[in-house]
N, CA, C and O atoms as CSV, one atom per row, in Angstrom:
chain,resi,resn,atom,element,x,y,z
A,1,UNK,N,N,31.019,-15.058,42.681
A,1,UNK,CA,C,30.608,-14.181,43.758
A,1,UNK,C,C,31.246,-14.587,45.089
A,1,UNK,O,O,31.444,-13.758,45.976
A,2,UNK,N,N,31.569,-15.903,45.211
A,2,UNK,CA,C,32.222,-16.330,46.417
A,2,UNK,C,C,33.001,-17.613,46.218
A,2,UNK,O,O,32.802,-18.316,45.227
A,3,UNK,N,N,33.891,-17.928,47.155
A,3,UNK,CA,C,34.750,-19.079,47.057
A,3,UNK,C,C,35.097,-19.601,48.447
A,3,UNK,O,O,35.405,-18.828,49.354
A,4,UNK,N,N,35.044,-20.892,48.600
A,4,UNK,CA,C,35.481,-21.536,49.884
A,4,UNK,C,C,36.405,-22.682,49.540
A,4,UNK,O,O,36.105,-23.512,48.682
A,5,UNK,N,N,37.550,-22.715,50.234
A,5,UNK,CA,C,38.484,-23.844,50.034
A,5,UNK,C,C,38.705,-24.519,51.382
A,5,UNK,O,O,39.165,-23.893,52.337
A,6,UNK,N,N,38.368,-25.813,51.444
A,6,UNK,CA,C,38.551,-26.609,52.641
A,6,UNK,C,C,39.178,-27.955,52.253
A,6,UNK,O,O,39.010,-28.451,51.139
A,7,UNK,N,N,39.895,-28.512,53.205
A,7,UNK,CA,C,40.535,-29.802,52.987
A,7,UNK,C,C,40.212,-30.736,54.182
A,7,UNK,O,O,40.008,-30.287,55.310
A,8,UNK,N,N,40.176,-32.020,53.889
A,8,UNK,CA,C,40.088,-33.044,54.924
A,8,UNK,C,C,41.144,-34.066,54.651
A,8,UNK,O,O,41.137,-34.691,53.590
A,9,UNK,N,N,42.064,-34.260,55.583
A,9,UNK,CA,C,43.180,-35.202,55.312
A,9,UNK,C,C,43.013,-36.571,55.955
A,9,UNK,O,O,43.957,-37.358,56.033
A,10,UNK,N,N,41.796,-36.840,56.413
A,10,UNK,CA,C,41.532,-38.148,57.027
A,10,UNK,C,C,41.528,-38.069,58.542
A,10,UNK,O,O,41.038,-38.974,59.217
A,11,UNK,N,N,42.082,-36.972,59.082
A,11,UNK,CA,C,42.040,-36.784,60.551
A,11,UNK,C,C,41.430,-35.434,60.967
A,11,UNK,O,O,40.835,-35.308,62.037
A,12,UNK,N,N,41.593,-34.446,60.104
A,12,UNK,CA,C,41.072,-33.139,60.468
A,12,UNK,C,C,40.620,-32.407,59.175
A,12,UNK,O,O,41.165,-32.613,58.091
A,13,UNK,N,N,39.607,-31.554,59.352
A,13,UNK,CA,C,39.096,-30.724,58.254
A,13,UNK,C,C,39.380,-29.263,58.625
A,13,UNK,O,O,39.192,-28.843,59.766
A,14,UNK,N,N,39.835,-28.512,57.629
A,14,UNK,CA,C,40.205,-27.111,57.845
A,14,UNK,C,C,39.684,-26.282,56.672
A,14,UNK,O,O,39.837,-26.654,55.508
A,15,UNK,N,N,39.046,-25.110,57.020
A,15,UNK,CA,C,38.706,-24.151,55.988
A,15,UNK,C,C,39.946,-23.292,55.815
A,15,UNK,O,O,40.410,-22.667,56.769
A,16,UNK,N,N,40.466,-23.259,54.643
A,16,UNK,CA,C,41.695,-22.417,54.397
A,16,UNK,C,C,41.309,-21.036,53.857
A,16,UNK,O,O,42.066,-20.078,54.012
A,17,UNK,N,N,40.139,-20.931,53.229
A,17,UNK,CA,C,39.762,-19.610,52.660
A,17,UNK,C,C,38.259,-19.588,52.445
A,17,UNK,O,O,37.672,-20.539,51.928
A,18,UNK,N,N,37.671,-18.521,52.840
A,18,UNK,CA,C,36.270,-18.182,52.525
A,18,UNK,C,C,36.273,-16.717,52.100
A,18,UNK,O,O,36.621,-15.833,52.883
A,19,UNK,N,N,35.891,-16.477,50.878
A,19,UNK,CA,C,35.915,-15.099,50.344
A,19,UNK,C,C,34.641,-14.827,49.551
A,19,UNK,O,O,34.208,-15.655,48.749
A,20,UNK,N,N,34.053,-13.670,49.780
A,20,UNK,CA,C,32.875,-13.246,49.024
A,20,UNK,C,C,33.187,-11.874,48.507
A,20,UNK,O,O,33.676,-11.023,49.250
A,21,UNK,N,N,32.915,-11.644,47.253
A,21,UNK,CA,C,33.148,-10.324,46.626
A,21,UNK,C,C,32.424,-9.260,47.437
A,21,UNK,O,O,31.265,-9.446,47.807
A,22,UNK,N,N,33.091,-8.154,47.714
A,22,UNK,CA,C,32.481,-7.119,48.552
A,22,UNK,C,C,31.085,-6.648,48.060
A,22,UNK,O,O,30.217,-6.334,48.875
A,23,UNK,N,N,30.887,-6.605,46.778
A,23,UNK,CA,C,29.576,-6.166,46.272
A,23,UNK,C,C,28.475,-7.197,46.563
A,23,UNK,O,O,27.289,-6.927,46.370
A,24,UNK,N,N,28.875,-8.343,47.016
A,24,UNK,CA,C,27.886,-9.459,47.276
A,24,UNK,C,C,27.748,-9.778,48.734
A,24,UNK,O,O,27.117,-10.775,49.084
A,25,UNK,N,N,28.318,-8.964,49.604
A,25,UNK,CA,C,28.220,-9.237,51.057
A,25,UNK,C,C,26.771,-9.132,51.506
A,25,UNK,O,O,25.962,-8.461,50.866
A,26,UNK,N,N,26.457,-9.780,52.578
A,26,UNK,CA,C,25.138,-9.732,53.226
A,26,UNK,C,C,24.011,-10.338,52.356
A,26,UNK,O,O,22.846,-9.961,52.480
A,27,UNK,N,N,24.386,-11.276,51.483
A,27,UNK,CA,C,23.421,-12.006,50.658
A,27,UNK,C,C,23.293,-13.487,51.101
A,27,UNK,O,O,22.488,-14.240,50.554
A,28,UNK,N,N,24.080,-13.870,52.071
A,28,UNK,CA,C,24.061,-15.247,52.499
A,28,UNK,C,C,25.005,-16.176,51.727
A,28,UNK,O,O,24.995,-17.388,51.939
A,29,UNK,N,N,25.799,-15.621,50.857
A,29,UNK,CA,C,26.662,-16.429,50.005
A,29,UNK,C,C,27.727,-17.170,50.841
A,29,UNK,O,O,27.959,-18.359,50.622
A,30,UNK,N,N,28.365,-16.489,51.781
A,30,UNK,CA,C,29.349,-17.141,52.655
A,30,UNK,C,C,28.710,-18.246,53.457
A,30,UNK,O,O,29.270,-19.335,53.586
A,31,UNK,N,N,27.524,-17.965,54.004
A,31,UNK,CA,C,26.787,-18.989,54.784
A,31,UNK,C,C,26.453,-20.185,53.938
A,31,UNK,O,O,26.599,-21.326,54.377
A,32,UNK,N,N,25.994,-19.927,52.696
A,32,UNK,CA,C,25.654,-21.080,51.854
A,32,UNK,C,C,26.887,-21.890,51.459
A,32,UNK,O,O,26.829,-23.119,51.402
A,33,UNK,N,N,28.010,-21.205,51.184
A,33,UNK,CA,C,29.252,-21.929,50.894
A,33,UNK,C,C,29.701,-22.772,52.065
A,33,UNK,O,O,30.121,-23.915,51.884
A,34,UNK,N,N,29.616,-22.208,53.299
A,34,UNK,CA,C,30.015,-22.914,54.445
A,34,UNK,C,C,29.097,-24.153,54.703
A,34,UNK,O,O,29.569,-25.235,55.051
A,35,UNK,N,N,27.803,-23.945,54.520
A,35,UNK,CA,C,26.875,-25.084,54.713
A,35,UNK,C,C,27.191,-26.196,53.744
A,35,UNK,O,O,27.214,-27.362,54.139
A,36,UNK,N,N,27.434,-25.873,52.485
A,36,UNK,CA,C,27.771,-26.893,51.501
A,36,UNK,C,C,29.069,-27.608,51.834
A,36,UNK,O,O,29.172,-28.827,51.699
A,37,UNK,N,N,30.063,-26.836,52.273
A,37,UNK,CA,C,31.368,-27.441,52.631
A,37,UNK,C,C,31.204,-28.390,53.814
A,37,UNK,O,O,31.741,-29.497,53.803
A,38,UNK,N,N,30.451,-27.951,54.852
A,38,UNK,CA,C,30.228,-28.784,56.041
A,38,UNK,C,C,29.540,-30.073,55.675
A,38,UNK,O,O,29.868,-31.133,56.207
A,39,UNK,N,N,28.577,-29.988,54.761
A,39,UNK,CA,C,27.827,-31.174,54.384
A,39,UNK,C,C,28.786,-32.140,53.716
A,39,UNK,O,O,28.769,-33.327,54.038
A,40,UNK,N,N,29.606,-31.684,52.814
A,40,UNK,CA,C,30.570,-32.547,52.093
A,40,UNK,C,C,31.615,-33.090,53.048
A,40,UNK,O,O,31.954,-34.272,52.979
A,41,UNK,N,N,32.125,-32.267,53.924
A,41,UNK,CA,C,33.171,-32.753,54.863
A,41,UNK,C,C,32.612,-33.801,55.804
A,41,UNK,O,O,33.313,-34.758,56.132
A,42,UNK,N,N,31.362,-33.652,56.253
A,42,UNK,CA,C,30.720,-34.668,57.135
A,42,UNK,C,C,30.564,-35.950,56.320
A,42,UNK,O,O,30.856,-37.041,56.809
A,43,UNK,N,N,30.103,-35.813,55.078
A,43,UNK,CA,C,29.921,-36.987,54.216
A,43,UNK,C,C,31.244,-37.792,54.064
A,43,UNK,O,O,31.227,-39.018,53.956
A,44,UNK,N,N,32.355,-37.083,54.059
A,44,UNK,CA,C,33.656,-37.725,53.927
A,44,UNK,C,C,34.188,-38.272,55.249
A,44,UNK,O,O,35.226,-38.933,55.276
A,45,UNK,N,N,33.482,-38.000,56.341
A,45,UNK,CA,C,33.866,-38.534,57.666
A,45,UNK,C,C,34.604,-37.599,58.607
A,45,UNK,O,O,35.141,-38.036,59.625
A,46,UNK,N,N,34.632,-36.334,58.278
A,46,UNK,CA,C,35.347,-35.398,59.174
A,46,UNK,C,C,34.613,-35.245,60.479
A,46,UNK,O,O,33.409,-34.992,60.493
A,47,UNK,N,N,35.342,-35.398,61.602
A,47,UNK,CA,C,34.668,-35.308,62.903
A,47,UNK,C,C,34.474,-33.875,63.382
A,47,UNK,O,O,33.651,-33.621,64.263
A,48,UNK,N,N,35.217,-32.947,62.816
A,48,UNK,CA,C,35.137,-31.525,63.201
A,48,UNK,C,C,35.682,-30.662,62.081
A,48,UNK,O,O,36.226,-31.170,61.101
A,49,UNK,N,N,35.538,-29.384,62.226
A,49,UNK,CA,C,36.016,-28.443,61.213
A,49,UNK,C,C,36.671,-27.260,61.935
A,49,UNK,O,O,36.083,-26.716,62.869
A,50,UNK,N,N,37.837,-26.867,61.534
A,50,UNK,CA,C,38.496,-25.734,62.135
A,50,UNK,C,C,38.785,-24.663,61.082
A,50,UNK,O,O,38.765,-24.926,59.880
A,51,UNK,N,N,39.053,-23.453,61.568
A,51,UNK,CA,C,39.351,-22.313,60.700
A,51,UNK,C,C,40.140,-21.293,61.507
A,51,UNK,O,O,39.875,-21.065,62.687
A,52,UNK,N,N,41.103,-20.692,60.851
A,52,UNK,CA,C,41.830,-19.570,61.454
A,52,UNK,C,C,41.157,-18.287,61.023
A,52,UNK,O,O,40.939,-18.061,59.832
A,53,UNK,N,N,40.827,-17.445,61.988
A,53,UNK,CA,C,40.049,-16.244,61.705
A,53,UNK,C,C,40.720,-14.995,62.215
A,53,UNK,O,O,41.704,-15.066,62.952
A,54,UNK,N,N,40.188,-13.840,61.825
A,54,UNK,CA,C,40.659,-12.580,62.330
A,54,UNK,C,C,39.595,-12.080,63.345
A,54,UNK,O,O,38.485,-12.609,63.409
A,55,UNK,N,N,39.954,-11.089,64.102
A,55,UNK,CA,C,38.978,-10.496,65.064
A,55,UNK,C,C,37.777,-9.970,64.288
A,55,UNK,O,O,36.643,-10.066,64.758
A,56,UNK,N,N,38.018,-9.418,63.110
A,56,UNK,CA,C,36.937,-8.892,62.272
A,56,UNK,C,C,35.970,-9.954,61.798
A,56,UNK,O,O,34.767,-9.710,61.707
A,57,UNK,N,N,36.493,-11.144,61.492
A,57,UNK,CA,C,35.588,-12.186,60.939
A,57,UNK,C,C,35.060,-13.179,61.970
A,57,UNK,O,O,34.227,-14.028,61.653
A,58,UNK,N,N,35.550,-13.070,63.214
A,58,UNK,CA,C,35.184,-14.063,64.245
A,58,UNK,C,C,33.655,-14.156,64.426
A,58,UNK,O,O,33.120,-15.250,64.609
A,59,UNK,N,N,32.968,-13.031,64.377
A,59,UNK,CA,C,31.532,-13.061,64.587
A,59,UNK,C,C,30.779,-13.915,63.551
A,59,UNK,O,O,29.787,-14.561,63.891
A,60,UNK,N,N,31.232,-13.921,62.325
A,60,UNK,CA,C,30.616,-14.742,61.285
A,60,UNK,C,C,30.721,-16.185,61.687
A,60,UNK,O,O,29.732,-16.917,61.663
A,61,UNK,N,N,31.928,-16.609,62.060
A,61,UNK,CA,C,32.150,-18.016,62.426
A,61,UNK,C,C,31.386,-18.390,63.703
A,61,UNK,O,O,30.797,-19.469,63.769
A,62,UNK,N,N,31.389,-17.554,64.672
A,62,UNK,CA,C,30.624,-17.826,65.915
A,62,UNK,C,C,29.156,-17.971,65.585
A,62,UNK,O,O,28.486,-18.851,66.126
A,63,UNK,N,N,28.640,-17.125,64.706
A,63,UNK,CA,C,27.233,-17.247,64.288
A,63,UNK,C,C,26.906,-18.622,63.690
A,63,UNK,O,O,25.760,-19.071,63.687
A,64,UNK,N,N,27.951,-19.261,63.193
A,64,UNK,CA,C,27.771,-20.563,62.537
A,64,UNK,C,C,28.220,-21.747,63.432
A,64,UNK,O,O,28.457,-22.860,62.964
A,65,UNK,N,N,28.323,-21.438,64.754
A,65,UNK,CA,C,28.579,-22.484,65.706
A,65,UNK,C,C,30.035,-22.770,66.054
A,65,UNK,O,O,30.318,-23.700,66.810
A,66,UNK,N,N,30.968,-21.977,65.511
A,66,UNK,CA,C,32.369,-22.200,65.825
A,66,UNK,C,C,32.683,-21.546,67.177
A,66,UNK,O,O,32.092,-20.522,67.518
A,67,UNK,N,N,33.590,-22.119,67.931
A,67,UNK,CA,C,33.997,-21.614,69.238
A,67,UNK,C,C,35.483,-21.189,69.205
A,67,UNK,O,O,36.309,-21.783,68.513
A,68,UNK,N,N,35.773,-20.150,69.975
A,68,UNK,CA,C,37.176,-19.734,70.094
A,68,UNK,C,C,37.911,-20.716,70.940
A,68,UNK,O,O,37.372,-21.182,71.944
A,69,UNK,N,N,39.118,-21.050,70.581
A,69,UNK,CA,C,39.939,-21.946,71.332
A,69,UNK,C,C,41.079,-21.150,71.971
A,69,UNK,O,O,41.486,-20.117,71.439
A,70,UNK,N,N,41.597,-21.624,73.108
A,70,UNK,CA,C,42.663,-20.896,73.814
A,70,UNK,C,C,44.042,-21.287,73.282
A,70,UNK,O,O,44.885,-21.827,73.998
A,71,UNK,N,N,44.238,-20.983,71.967
A,71,UNK,CA,C,45.532,-21.245,71.338
A,71,UNK,C,C,46.047,-19.999,70.677
A,71,UNK,O,O,45.291,-19.047,70.487
A,72,UNK,N,N,47.265,-19.976,70.334
A,72,UNK,CA,C,47.921,-18.861,69.697
A,72,UNK,C,C,48.609,-19.315,68.425
A,72,UNK,O,O,49.209,-20.389,68.370
A,73,UNK,N,N,48.511,-18.498,67.429
A,73,UNK,CA,C,49.285,-18.763,66.178
A,73,UNK,C,C,50.600,-18.123,66.334
A,73,UNK,O,O,50.688,-16.947,66.686
A,74,UNK,N,N,51.646,-18.874,66.079
A,74,UNK,CA,C,53.024,-18.291,66.224
A,74,UNK,C,C,53.713,-18.431,64.905
A,74,UNK,O,O,53.407,-19.322,64.112
A,75,UNK,N,N,54.679,-17.514,64.667
A,75,UNK,CA,C,55.370,-17.413,63.413
A,75,UNK,C,C,56.853,-17.113,63.651
A,75,UNK,O,O,57.207,-16.304,64.509
A,76,UNK,N,N,57.708,-17.778,62.877
A,76,UNK,CA,C,59.129,-17.462,62.871
A,76,UNK,C,C,59.510,-17.064,61.457
A,76,UNK,O,O,59.366,-17.846,60.517
A,77,UNK,N,N,59.992,-15.851,61.320
A,77,UNK,CA,C,60.405,-15.380,59.993
A,77,UNK,C,C,61.894,-15.758,59.780
A,77,UNK,O,O,62.680,-15.799,60.727
A,78,UNK,N,N,62.238,-16.022,58.556
A,78,UNK,CA,C,63.647,-16.335,58.208
A,78,UNK,C,C,64.270,-15.200,57.434
A,78,UNK,O,O,65.439,-15.278,57.057
């Protein structure tokens, strides 16, 4: 029904993917996955957790205590 992938490299923790099947939205699955990941990352010593979001998903993350940062993602295509 849902999947979350996060990593902690010893200095920073990042959520790379949080996905919930559309038929299962609004059941708290994403929130439960995030809570479980945060618990494990804290246990491993992560001081913070970051995630790259879209405008559409930002509200979910803000609801869970994440703050927008004044940074930009930049890309160079080859």
